[in-house]
Amino acid sequence: MVKFDFTLTIHYNKNGIFFGKVIRVESREISQAVIRRLPRYYRYLGELLESGVERISSNDLSKRMKVTASQIRQDLNNFGGFGQQGYGYNVKYLYTEIGKILGLENDHNFIIIGAGNLGQALANYGSFEKRSFVLKGIFDVNPTLKGMTIRGVPVRMMDELKDYIRENDIEIAVLTIPKNVAVDVAKELVEAGIQAIWNFAHVDLNVPDHIIVESVHLSESLMRLSYNISRYNEEHGGN
Amino acid sequence: MVKFDFTLTIHYNKNGIFFGKVIRVESREISQAVIRRLPRYYRYLGELLESGVERISSNDLSKRMKVTASQIRQDLNNFGGFGQQGYGYNVKYLYTEIGKILGLENDHNFIIIGAGNLGQALANYGSFEKRSFVLKGIFDVNPTLKGMTIRGVPVRMMDELKDYIRENDIEIAVLTIPKNVAVDVAKELVEAGIQAIWNFAHVDLNVPDHIIVESVHLSESLMRLSYNISRYNEEHGGN
């Protein structure tokens, strides 16, 4: 657990002995490590809400999430006094506050580029609507798909892309197209004023710093899986 | 960059002064941080190979990958003297060695559970074959899909699942099913002797420690995107 509440100064002497000083630093920023964990808290709190749980103690949440109760308390203390000794956390309040931090209280208009299987899977992905992501358009280069609708949203051709983004206040583009075209399409998106790209193409997009890119590199995830299998087999004498 | 070449012992006194000792530890293990970066190296090296590049310097690789040359040298030095001063790295050798570490030189038989859009997208995913993941079966509960083939692989019903895993030496199951059934299916998979699960269901699977689970939580990725948009707008006075 990293919380940037301290600065450390460290000095070494030649025997490898080190010494230094811990200084408490005032910081209201929530650390990146906590931010990275928020979506998971949000998911668990959402499930608790759905099953009608109004309050939960850090210990109970700890058992469910398989995180230590002390980490949960440290993390959730960032939001200031939501937990009450003996009463636990107010699930709805915490869920709402974390949702606000994650920017989920505002509507986000988005489009999907690439109407293949993955594009269709994402278009049909229920989580979007629940979390105020509004599918406004689907684009593809394949003329046989023109006019086909997915969840009531018609597939448009790429020549309409730029105007459509500008006229419909589109914030996010989801890229589910092959890597050899993704880089050029990303360029078009930037020119049209897109703010963020959710990238499923197997390539690092080369866009200006102010464009937010979140990449889902499936093959890298698969390689981590494969690495772990391989390591397990080595340690346990498998193939 | 974390490399576990040292152990630290740290003590605090009441003024926040700390002291301790650094001990060098013999370690041939590659650190987790390096492992996490390997898939990205592998991807870039693969692209270089495809475009016929035989050797590359850490500086050129640095420019492409947007990682410092010194980090590249540190990371790749883990594989022992592949880089030669003035000659650069042998792309093919490095690609092959990293592929071995990632367990990509062995065939991995896998099945997909859930023949919906996402399951079909993954079944059609070219990266699998290139990296010796062999699709052996697709399973679903929907009887109207029975016998349909995707990439030549027929969709089977779930009652065949356990026997099929046992008889066909299946190592990995890809879960593209709703979260409310994923937990039970994971249990069946474990009973049938599966080794690893690539989990796309929006839930943490509760499986024994020896089962390798790699989860792709799309909604968490989407929340990170949304958080970054929201933070950007706050900092730049957007909505």
XYZ file of C-alpha atoms in Angstrom:
478
model
C 0.000 0.000 0.000
C 1.501 3.273 -1.047
C 0.160 6.482 0.430
C 2.186 9.573 -0.292
C 1.905 11.051 3.148
C 5.614 10.911 3.902
C 8.826 12.004 2.319
C 11.920 10.004 3.060
C 15.501 11.082 2.897
C 17.938 8.206 2.832
C 21.703 8.145 3.105
C 23.992 5.155 2.943
C 27.390 4.688 4.504
C 29.977 2.344 3.127
C 28.848 -0.579 5.281
C 25.414 -0.524 3.763
C 23.914 0.976 6.901
C 21.362 3.587 5.933
C 19.725 6.314 7.939
C 17.218 9.003 7.187
C 14.241 10.980 8.322
C 10.522 10.570 7.854
C 8.647 13.820 7.331
C 4.884 13.948 7.328
C 3.580 15.808 4.315
C 0.156 17.425 4.094
C -1.594 15.850 1.175
C -5.254 15.802 0.194
C -4.543 14.024 -3.060
C -5.724 10.454 -3.194
C -2.803 8.306 -4.216
C -2.719 6.544 -7.572
C -2.602 3.213 -5.772
C -5.920 3.950 -4.068
C -7.425 5.223 -7.319
C -6.462 1.973 -9.009
C -8.372 0.073 -6.347
C -11.513 2.236 -6.463
C -13.221 0.432 -9.367
C -13.050 -2.797 -7.405
C -14.546 -1.191 -4.305
C -17.207 0.328 -6.530
C -18.046 -3.084 -7.946
C -18.363 -4.735 -4.538
C -20.381 -1.858 -3.089
C -22.687 -2.017 -6.116
C -23.256 -5.724 -5.502
C -23.997 -5.070 -1.827
C -26.479 -2.343 -2.788
C -28.187 -4.698 -5.227
C -28.604 -7.285 -2.506
C -30.062 -4.710 -0.139
C -27.146 -4.381 2.301
C -27.162 -0.903 3.870
C -24.128 -1.039 6.121
C -20.967 -3.103 6.117
C -18.007 -3.269 8.467
C -14.440 -3.184 7.193
C -14.084 -6.744 8.487
C -16.991 -8.066 6.453
C -15.872 -6.191 3.381
C -12.380 -7.564 3.975
C -13.662 -11.147 3.895
C -15.583 -10.576 0.684
C -12.845 -8.705 -1.137
C -9.918 -10.690 0.257
C -8.086 -7.535 1.178
C -7.011 -6.819 4.759
C -9.475 -4.825 6.858
C -6.710 -2.390 7.654
C -6.122 -1.659 3.977
C -9.836 -1.124 3.483
C -9.919 1.313 6.394
C -6.877 3.163 5.092
C -8.273 3.341 1.572
C -11.764 4.404 2.544
C -10.527 6.920 5.103
C -9.427 8.955 2.110
C -13.050 9.902 1.706
C -13.232 11.209 5.225
C -15.054 9.620 8.081
C -17.531 7.427 6.223
C -16.923 4.547 8.567
C -18.288 4.706 12.094
C -16.839 2.532 14.837
C -19.345 -0.227 15.488
C -21.663 0.863 12.684
C -19.572 0.190 9.633
C -19.781 1.961 6.318
C -22.912 3.355 4.754
C -22.899 1.361 1.520
C -24.995 3.722 -0.575
C -23.136 6.841 0.493
C -19.744 5.280 -0.166
C -20.912 3.897 -3.521
C -22.153 7.331 -4.550
C -19.017 9.149 -3.407
C -16.687 6.718 -5.166
C -18.892 6.975 -8.255
C -18.422 10.746 -8.215
C -14.657 10.450 -7.937
C -14.671 8.017 -10.849
C -16.669 10.527 -12.909
C -19.652 8.197 -13.215
C -22.300 10.755 -12.268
C -21.968 12.559 -15.614
C -23.202 11.236 -18.941
C -20.452 10.269 -21.371
C -21.375 10.063 -25.053
C -19.377 7.468 -26.897
C -19.059 5.769 -30.264
C -17.684 2.389 -31.259
C -15.400 2.137 -34.264
C -15.392 -1.370 -35.665
C -18.694 -3.283 -35.849
C -17.116 -6.743 -35.692
C -17.685 -9.283 -32.940
C -15.852 -7.305 -30.301
C -17.541 -4.039 -31.283
C -20.922 -5.756 -31.120
C -20.073 -7.356 -27.800
C -19.224 -3.945 -26.360
C -22.307 -2.327 -27.922
C -24.414 -4.904 -26.091
C -22.503 -4.507 -22.857
C -25.008 -3.651 -20.132
C -22.506 -2.044 -17.784
C -22.292 0.957 -20.061
C -25.815 2.158 -19.528
C -25.846 1.465 -15.844
C -22.864 3.783 -15.568
C -24.090 6.587 -17.826
C -22.024 5.788 -20.884
C -24.349 6.526 -23.778
C -23.745 4.743 -27.090
C -24.330 7.356 -29.802
C -22.921 5.714 -32.901
C -21.181 2.719 -34.451
C -18.798 3.065 -37.389
C -17.257 0.597 -39.785
C -15.603 0.515 -43.219
C -17.616 -2.446 -44.449
C -20.438 -1.141 -46.720
C -22.504 -4.319 -46.231
C -22.964 -3.313 -42.580
C -24.294 0.140 -43.453
C -27.686 0.735 -41.875
C -27.560 -2.416 -39.744
C -28.570 -1.517 -36.193
C -27.083 -2.813 -32.963
C -29.162 -2.035 -29.899
C -31.104 0.439 -31.994
C -27.971 2.296 -33.063
C -27.301 2.224 -36.832
C -23.860 1.401 -38.231
C -22.432 4.392 -40.116
C -19.593 4.578 -42.615
C -16.236 6.094 -41.687
C -16.586 9.111 -43.998
C -19.221 10.471 -41.633
C -16.982 10.044 -38.577
C -15.485 13.489 -38.075
C -18.688 15.466 -38.603
C -20.587 13.082 -36.395
C -18.166 13.520 -33.502
C -18.314 17.294 -33.776
C -22.090 17.498 -34.073
C -22.988 14.998 -31.376
C -20.730 15.991 -28.530
C -18.873 12.661 -28.535
C -16.376 12.335 -25.718
C -15.114 8.771 -26.036
C -14.298 6.524 -28.995
C -13.957 2.786 -28.524
C -11.500 1.292 -31.014
C -12.152 -2.323 -31.971
C -10.333 -2.305 -35.301
C -7.115 -3.972 -36.508
C -3.846 -2.424 -35.394
C -2.757 -1.482 -38.920
C -5.626 1.004 -39.243
C -5.977 2.039 -35.585
C -3.141 4.560 -35.663
C -4.644 6.494 -38.593
C -8.150 6.391 -37.166
C -6.800 7.699 -33.856
C -5.351 10.650 -35.759
C -8.768 11.409 -37.276
C -10.389 11.162 -33.867
C -7.969 13.672 -32.423
C -8.591 16.075 -35.309
C -12.313 15.797 -34.713
C -11.840 16.738 -31.074
C -12.358 13.463 -29.248
C -11.323 13.530 -25.601
C -10.653 9.899 -24.815
C -10.003 6.583 -26.552
C -10.754 3.142 -25.163
C -8.326 1.177 -27.265
C -8.697 -2.537 -28.001
C -6.381 -2.452 -31.003
C -3.131 -4.253 -30.417
C -0.928 -1.196 -30.769
C 0.163 1.817 -28.724
C -1.575 4.881 -30.115
C 0.566 7.874 -30.793
C -1.718 10.735 -29.722
C -1.104 14.098 -28.017
C -0.763 14.080 -24.246
C -4.135 15.692 -23.602
C -5.958 12.746 -25.177
C -6.809 10.137 -22.569
C -6.077 6.601 -23.719
C -7.023 3.467 -21.844
C -5.818 0.368 -23.634
C -7.032 -3.177 -23.187
C -4.245 -5.322 -24.614
C -5.842 -8.748 -24.605
C -2.767 -10.529 -25.893
C -0.671 -9.144 -23.057
C -3.197 -10.463 -20.582
C -3.036 -13.835 -22.305
C 0.768 -13.818 -22.080
C 0.619 -13.156 -18.345
C -1.663 -16.175 -18.072
C 0.727 -18.253 -20.118
C 3.713 -17.063 -18.075
C 1.984 -18.077 -14.851
C 1.152 -21.528 -16.224
C 4.714 -21.983 -17.304
C 6.098 -20.872 -13.944
C 3.682 -23.145 -12.104
C 4.717 -26.116 -14.207
C 8.394 -25.406 -13.574
C 7.857 -25.225 -9.843
C 5.699 -28.346 -9.741
C 7.464 -30.413 -12.357
C 4.684 -30.309 -14.944
C 5.253 -30.257 -18.693
C 12.094 -0.274 -11.463
C 12.116 -2.818 -8.667
C 14.725 -5.521 -8.625
C 14.792 -7.747 -5.577
C 18.522 -7.785 -5.149
C 18.473 -6.356 -1.643
C 16.810 -7.043 1.638
C 16.216 -4.119 3.951
C 15.705 -4.129 7.667
C 14.195 -0.930 8.952
C 13.640 0.348 12.458
C 12.039 3.602 13.545
C 12.656 5.564 16.650
C 10.053 7.875 18.129
C 11.331 10.926 16.231
C 10.696 9.305 12.911
C 14.394 8.710 12.326
C 14.872 5.308 10.789
C 17.926 3.147 10.416
C 18.608 -0.209 8.940
C 20.881 -2.384 6.908
C 21.077 -3.223 3.218
C 22.085 -6.792 2.444
C 22.843 -7.943 -1.058
C 20.924 -11.094 -1.884
C 21.872 -13.570 -4.575
C 18.939 -13.762 -6.924
C 18.517 -15.147 -10.417
C 14.780 -14.507 -10.313
C 13.488 -11.927 -12.739
C 11.470 -9.355 -10.829
C 7.707 -9.144 -11.189
C 8.051 -5.615 -12.545
C 10.201 -6.860 -15.418
C 7.832 -9.769 -16.040
C 4.929 -7.345 -16.315
C 6.800 -5.467 -19.026
C 7.802 -8.552 -21.035
C 4.589 -8.854 -23.084
C 5.101 -5.319 -24.366
C 8.725 -6.051 -25.321
C 7.515 -9.212 -26.997
C 4.947 -7.261 -28.988
C 7.459 -4.679 -30.201
C 10.084 -7.281 -31.013
C 7.466 -9.246 -32.965
C 6.640 -6.143 -35.005
C 10.324 -5.546 -35.688
C 10.730 -9.144 -36.819
C 7.743 -8.826 -39.134
C 9.260 -5.765 -40.744
C 12.566 -7.540 -41.233
C 14.668 -5.713 -38.632
C 17.471 -7.997 -37.423
C 19.221 -5.815 -34.851
C 18.121 -2.871 -32.778
C 19.945 -0.634 -30.318
C 18.493 0.177 -26.930
C 18.243 3.796 -28.094
C 16.111 2.967 -31.125
C 13.939 0.624 -29.111
C 13.644 3.365 -26.511
C 12.264 5.816 -29.079
C 9.718 3.331 -30.356
C 8.531 2.127 -26.969
C 8.740 5.463 -25.182
C 10.699 3.900 -22.349
C 14.162 5.148 -21.364
C 17.088 3.359 -22.994
C 18.505 2.732 -19.550
C 15.374 0.904 -18.436
C 15.477 -1.184 -21.594
C 19.097 -2.094 -20.936
C 18.348 -2.951 -17.319
C 15.326 -5.043 -18.253
C 16.948 -6.909 -21.111
C 20.170 -7.506 -19.174
C 18.111 -9.941 -17.133
C 18.438 -12.302 -20.050
C 22.185 -12.092 -19.981
C 24.378 -10.372 -22.518
C 22.066 -10.231 -25.490
C 23.012 -6.657 -26.212
C 26.404 -5.953 -27.703
C 27.981 -2.534 -27.483
C 27.718 -0.954 -30.915
C 25.755 -3.867 -32.387
C 22.491 -3.687 -30.495
C 20.177 -6.553 -29.704
C 19.560 -9.540 -31.908
C 15.813 -9.144 -32.427
C 14.993 -12.733 -33.243
C 17.020 -14.187 -30.395
C 15.512 -11.815 -27.865
C 11.996 -12.453 -29.216
C 12.510 -16.189 -28.916
C 13.996 -16.028 -25.423
C 11.215 -13.796 -24.100
C 8.664 -16.064 -25.767
C 10.157 -19.026 -23.868
C 9.941 -17.192 -20.561
C 6.321 -16.321 -21.302
C 5.583 -19.990 -21.964
C 4.682 -19.362 -25.594
C 6.788 -22.141 -27.075
C 4.407 -24.833 -25.784
C 0.941 -25.532 -27.153
C -1.901 -24.616 -24.830
C -5.274 -26.273 -25.449
C -8.168 -24.041 -24.493
C -11.931 -23.837 -24.590
C -14.297 -20.880 -24.596
C -17.349 -20.956 -22.366
C -20.027 -18.599 -23.628
C -20.658 -18.391 -27.388
C -22.023 -14.837 -27.325
C -20.459 -11.869 -29.072
C -17.424 -11.740 -26.832
C -16.880 -15.507 -26.992
C -17.112 -15.352 -30.784
C -14.777 -12.378 -30.912
C -12.188 -14.306 -28.915
C -12.708 -17.471 -30.969
C -11.865 -15.441 -34.057
C -8.913 -13.762 -32.427
C -5.862 -14.355 -34.607
C -3.304 -13.785 -31.877
C -4.220 -17.080 -30.298
C -2.929 -19.257 -33.082
C 0.160 -17.229 -33.668
C 1.060 -17.868 -30.049
C 0.208 -21.567 -29.898
C -3.085 -21.335 -28.068
C -5.246 -23.994 -29.663
C -9.032 -23.589 -29.550
C -10.427 -27.047 -28.834
C -14.039 -26.359 -27.939
C -16.801 -23.801 -27.395
C -19.550 -24.302 -24.833
C -22.863 -22.607 -24.209
C -26.180 -23.233 -22.440
C -28.299 -22.063 -25.363
C -29.596 -25.149 -27.239
C -30.221 -23.136 -30.423
C -26.449 -22.719 -30.754
C -25.763 -26.450 -30.527
C -23.761 -27.662 -33.516
C -23.081 -24.150 -34.831
C -19.409 -23.882 -35.683
C -17.076 -20.956 -35.122
C -13.783 -21.213 -36.968
C -14.576 -24.837 -37.577
C -15.096 -25.582 -33.886
C -18.629 -26.742 -32.990
C -20.539 -25.262 -30.055
C -21.195 -27.910 -27.409
C -23.648 -27.949 -24.528
C -22.521 -27.507 -20.941
C -23.401 -31.054 -19.866
C -20.476 -32.281 -21.950
C -18.051 -29.851 -20.318
C -16.367 -31.916 -17.632
C -15.791 -35.025 -19.737
C -14.547 -32.920 -22.598
C -11.933 -31.203 -20.451
C -10.689 -34.499 -19.062
C -10.552 -36.265 -22.421
C -8.972 -33.484 -24.448
C -6.184 -32.301 -22.224
C -7.656 -28.818 -21.849
C -5.431 -26.452 -19.923
C -7.234 -23.108 -20.143
C -10.905 -22.094 -20.050
C -11.960 -18.670 -21.265
C -15.048 -17.449 -19.402
C -17.292 -15.091 -21.342
C -20.480 -15.700 -19.396
C -22.538 -13.535 -17.022
C -21.190 -13.086 -13.522
C -24.144 -14.824 -11.859
C -23.210 -18.156 -13.470
C -19.436 -17.699 -13.681
C -18.763 -18.706 -10.084
C -20.543 -22.054 -10.445
C -18.976 -22.791 -13.796
C -15.545 -22.042 -12.334
C -16.251 -24.659 -9.673
C -17.048 -27.238 -12.374
C -13.887 -26.324 -14.233
C -11.785 -26.890 -11.146
C -13.433 -30.267 -10.531
C -12.665 -31.258 -14.105
C -8.996 -30.413 -13.577
C -8.574 -27.192 -15.522
C -5.296 -25.410 -14.834
C -6.064 -21.812 -15.728
C -9.015 -19.493 -16.306
C -9.020 -16.386 -18.469
C -11.946 -14.635 -16.864
C -14.042 -11.983 -18.606
C -16.972 -12.325 -16.206
C -17.429 -9.321 -14.013
C -16.747 -11.131 -10.764
C -13.794 -12.395 -8.730
C -13.699 -16.172 -8.989
C -13.340 -18.074 -5.792
C -11.020 -20.925 -6.815
C -8.195 -22.809 -5.070
C -4.772 -21.159 -5.072
C -3.243 -23.579 -7.554
C -5.685 -22.472 -10.281
C -4.248 -19.605 -12.308
C -6.754 -16.845 -12.945
C -6.179 -13.876 -15.197
C -9.163 -11.537 -15.176
C -10.048 -8.894 -17.726
C -12.451 -6.589 -15.914
C -13.643 -4.365 -18.732
C -15.793 -2.187 -16.536
C -12.850 -1.405 -14.276
C -10.869 -0.330 -17.307
C -13.789 1.860 -18.353
C -13.909 3.443 -14.896
C -10.222 4.297 -15.064
C -10.949 6.013 -18.367
C -13.857 7.887 -16.835
C -11.781 8.874 -13.790
C -9.075 10.300 -16.044
C -11.616 12.300 -18.067
C -13.101 13.655 -14.894
C -9.709 14.615 -13.440
C -8.698 16.254 -16.705
C -11.882 18.313 -16.776
C -11.373 19.423 -13.189
C -7.831 20.523 -13.886
C -8.755 22.286 -17.121
C -12.129 23.732 -16.134
C -14.188 21.455 -18.398
C -17.682 20.176 -17.534
